[in-house]
């Protein structure tokens, strides 16, 4: 790898490879379309961690009646720490009133972000709200939140990067999901 792209990757172990992710995303999308029974869906990408997952998932909804929108929240103090309080930092453009909303999240960790987002969309008049999450990290959960659709569940409390997931805005473009070992930068 050239120095331009940041040199060698250190202390990273593959959790989910690109072809495994592709297959899992396709299966997840099939389940979602089946559950929708031909009804329309407003899919909302939670930026930026869900960006690649969202793009791949939405492509699999080809033919289904789907609107795509984006939201940004901050819950996250930078580095590997989770901030606690969740704040909306960019509003979606499409009015969710009367619509079935699918929140597309990168990770459900403490569950605070998902709790906030469900409240936000239900408060804005959505007919129903469900969540598709790339990763479930059940270890730090502080509430009863659970995504209706989960691609992968982590078996240990690793810090994940790649396929949209970052550490201080790095690693999002990687095709696989990796665990960053302690000390990795
Ligand atoms: P929450 O704790 O509210 O469920 O999750 C907040 C956010 O923290 C997630 O949406 C995700 O962006 C971030 N987060 C939690 N665990 C990890 C992780 O292992 N890797 C990365 N890159 N972000 C994480």
Coordinates of C-alpha atoms and ligand atoms in Angstrom, one line a residue:
X1 CA 0.0 0.0 0.0
X2 CA 1.4 3.5 -0.9
X3 CA 2.2 6.0 1.8
X4 CA -0.6 8.2 0.3
X5 CA -3.2 5.8 1.6
X6 CA -1.7 5.7 5.1
X7 CA 0.7 2.8 4.9
X8 CA 0.2 -0.6 6.4
X9 CA -2.8 -1.4 8.6
X10 CA -1.7 -2.6 12.0
X11 CA -3.5 -4.4 14.8
X12 CA -6.6 -5.1 12.9
X13 CA -8.4 -8.4 12.6
X14 CA -11.1 -9.1 10.1
X15 CA -14.5 -9.7 11.7
X16 CA -16.7 -9.8 8.6
X17 CA -15.2 -10.0 5.1
X18 CA -16.6 -8.3 2.0
X19 CA -18.3 -11.3 0.5
X20 CA -19.9 -12.3 3.8
X21 CA -21.2 -8.8 4.2
X22 CA -22.7 -8.8 0.7
X23 CA -24.5 -12.1 1.2
X24 CA -25.9 -11.0 4.6
X25 CA -27.0 -7.6 3.4
X26 CA -28.9 -9.2 0.5
X27 CA -30.6 -11.7 2.9
X28 CA -31.5 -8.9 5.2
X29 CA -33.0 -6.8 2.4
X30 CA -35.1 -9.8 1.2
X31 CA -36.5 -10.1 4.7
X32 CA -37.4 -6.4 4.9
X33 CA -39.1 -6.4 1.5
X34 CA -41.0 -9.5 2.5
X35 CA -42.2 -7.9 5.8
X36 CA -43.2 -4.8 3.9
X37 CA -45.7 -6.8 1.8
X38 CA -45.4 -4.4 -1.1
X39 CA -46.0 -1.2 1.0
X40 CA -43.7 1.8 0.7
X41 CA -40.8 2.5 3.0
X42 CA -38.9 5.6 4.0
X43 CA -35.3 4.4 4.6
X44 CA -33.2 6.8 6.7
X45 CA -29.5 6.5 6.8
X46 CA -27.8 7.6 10.1
X47 CA -24.7 9.3 8.9
X48 CA -21.9 8.7 8.6
X49 CA -21.4 5.2 10.0
X50 CA -24.3 3.6 8.2
X51 CA -23.3 5.1 4.8
X52 CA -21.9 2.0 3.0
X53 CA -24.4 -0.4 4.6
X54 CA -27.2 1.9 3.6
X55 CA -26.0 2.2 0.0
X56 CA -25.8 -1.6 -0.4
X57 CA -29.1 -2.3 1.4
X58 CA -31.0 0.3 -0.6
X59 CA -29.7 -1.1 -3.9
X60 CA -31.2 -4.5 -2.9
X61 CA -34.7 -2.8 -2.6
X62 CA -34.6 -2.4 -6.3
X63 CA -38.3 -2.5 -7.5
X64 CA -39.7 -1.9 -4.0
X65 CA -41.3 1.5 -3.3
X66 CA -38.6 3.2 -1.3
X67 CA -37.7 6.7 -0.4
X68 CA -34.1 7.5 0.8
X69 CA -33.2 10.1 3.4
X70 CA -30.4 11.0 5.7
X71 CA -30.0 12.1 9.3
X72 CA -27.1 12.9 11.5
X73 CA -26.8 12.6 15.3
X74 CA -23.9 12.9 17.7
X75 CA -23.6 10.7 20.6
X76 CA -20.0 10.2 20.4
X77 CA -17.1 12.0 22.1
X78 CA -14.4 11.0 19.5
X79 CA -11.9 8.2 19.6
X80 CA -13.4 5.0 21.1
X81 CA -15.5 6.8 23.7
X82 CA -19.3 7.1 23.6
X83 CA -20.6 10.5 24.7
X84 CA -23.9 9.6 26.3
X85 CA -26.4 12.3 25.4
X86 CA -27.7 12.1 21.8
X87 CA -28.2 15.2 19.8
X88 CA -29.7 15.8 16.3
X89 CA -27.1 17.5 14.2
X90 CA -28.7 17.3 10.7
X91 CA -32.4 16.9 10.1
X92 CA -33.9 14.6 7.5
X93 CA -35.4 16.3 4.4
X94 CA -38.5 14.1 4.0
X95 CA -41.6 14.5 6.3
X96 CA -42.0 11.0 7.9
X97 CA -45.7 11.7 8.8
X98 CA -47.9 8.6 8.1
X99 CA -44.9 6.7 6.7
X100 CA -43.2 3.4 7.6
X101 CA -39.7 4.4 8.6
X102 CA -36.7 2.1 8.5
X103 CA -33.8 3.6 10.4
X104 CA -30.5 2.3 9.0
X105 CA -27.9 2.3 11.7
X106 CA -24.3 1.2 11.8
X107 CA -24.2 -0.2 15.4
X108 CA -26.5 -0.6 18.3
X109 CA -24.2 -0.3 21.3
X110 CA -25.7 1.3 24.4
X111 CA -29.0 1.7 22.5
X112 CA -29.3 5.4 23.3
X113 CA -29.1 6.5 19.7
X114 CA -31.8 4.1 18.6
X115 CA -34.0 5.1 21.5
X116 CA -33.6 8.7 20.5
X117 CA -34.3 8.1 16.8
X118 CA -37.4 6.0 17.4
X119 CA -38.7 8.8 19.6
X120 CA -37.8 11.4 17.0
X121 CA -39.6 9.7 14.1
X122 CA -42.7 8.6 16.2
X123 CA -42.9 12.2 17.5
X124 CA -42.8 13.5 14.0
X125 CA -45.8 11.3 13.1
X126 CA -44.3 8.2 11.5
X127 CA -46.8 5.4 11.1
X128 CA -44.3 2.8 12.3
X129 CA -40.5 2.7 13.0
X130 CA -38.2 -0.2 12.6
X131 CA -34.4 -0.4 12.5
X132 CA -31.9 -2.3 10.4
X133 CA -28.4 -2.3 12.0
X134 CA -25.2 -3.6 10.6
X135 CA -23.9 -4.6 14.0
X136 CA -25.3 -5.4 17.3
X137 CA -23.1 -5.0 20.3
X138 CA -25.2 -6.2 23.2
X139 CA -22.5 -5.8 25.9
X140 CA -23.1 -2.1 26.9
X141 CA -26.9 -1.8 26.4
X142 CA -28.5 0.6 28.9
X143 CA -32.1 0.0 27.7
X144 CA -34.3 -2.6 26.0
X145 CA -33.6 -1.4 22.4
X146 CA -33.1 -4.0 19.8
X147 CA -32.9 -3.6 16.0
X148 CA -35.6 -5.5 14.2
X149 CA -33.1 -6.4 11.5
X150 CA -29.4 -7.1 12.4
X151 CA -26.7 -8.2 10.0
X152 CA -24.1 -9.3 12.5
X153 CA -23.8 -9.6 16.3
X154 CA -20.4 -9.2 17.9
X155 CA -19.3 -12.0 20.1
X156 CA -16.9 -9.8 22.2
X157 CA -16.8 -6.2 23.0
X158 CA -14.5 -5.2 20.1
X159 CA -14.2 -1.7 18.6
X160 CA -15.2 -2.2 15.0
X161 CA -14.0 -0.1 12.0
X162 CA -14.5 -0.4 8.2
X163 CA -17.5 -0.6 5.9
X164 CA -18.6 2.9 7.0
X165 CA -17.4 2.6 10.6
X166 CA -14.7 5.0 11.7
X167 CA -12.2 5.8 14.3
X168 CA -11.9 9.6 14.2
X169 CA -13.1 9.6 10.6
X170 CA -10.6 7.0 9.4
X171 CA -11.2 3.5 8.0
X172 CA -14.7 4.1 6.7
X173 CA -13.9 3.1 3.1
X174 CA -12.6 -0.4 4.0
X175 CA -14.6 -3.2 2.3
X176 CA -14.6 -5.5 5.4
X177 CA -15.4 -4.9 9.1
X178 CA -12.4 -5.1 11.3
X179 CA -11.8 -5.2 15.1
X180 CA -9.2 -2.6 16.2
X181 CA -6.9 -4.2 18.7
X182 CA -5.9 -2.1 21.7
X183 CA -3.3 0.4 20.8
X184 CA -4.2 0.5 17.1
X185 CA -4.4 4.0 15.6
Ligands
LIG1 P1 -25.2 3.8 20.9 O1 -24.2 3.6 22.1 O2 -26.0 5.0 21.1 O3 -26.0 2.6 20.7 O4 -24.3 3.9 19.7 C1 -23.8 5.2 19.3 C2 -22.8 5.1 18.2 O5 -21.5 4.8 18.7 C3 -23.0 4.1 17.1 O6 -24.0 4.5 16.2 C4 -21.7 4.1 16.5 O7 -21.6 5.2 15.5 C5 -20.7 4.4 17.7 N1 -20.1 3.1 18.1 C6 -20.4 2.3 19.0 N2 -19.6 1.2 19.0 C7 -18.7 1.4 18.0 C8 -17.7 0.6 17.4 O8 -17.3 -0.5 17.9 N3 -17.0 1.2 16.4 C9 -17.4 2.4 15.8 N4 -16.7 2.8 14.8 N5 -18.4 3.1 16.3 C10 -19.1 2.6 17.4

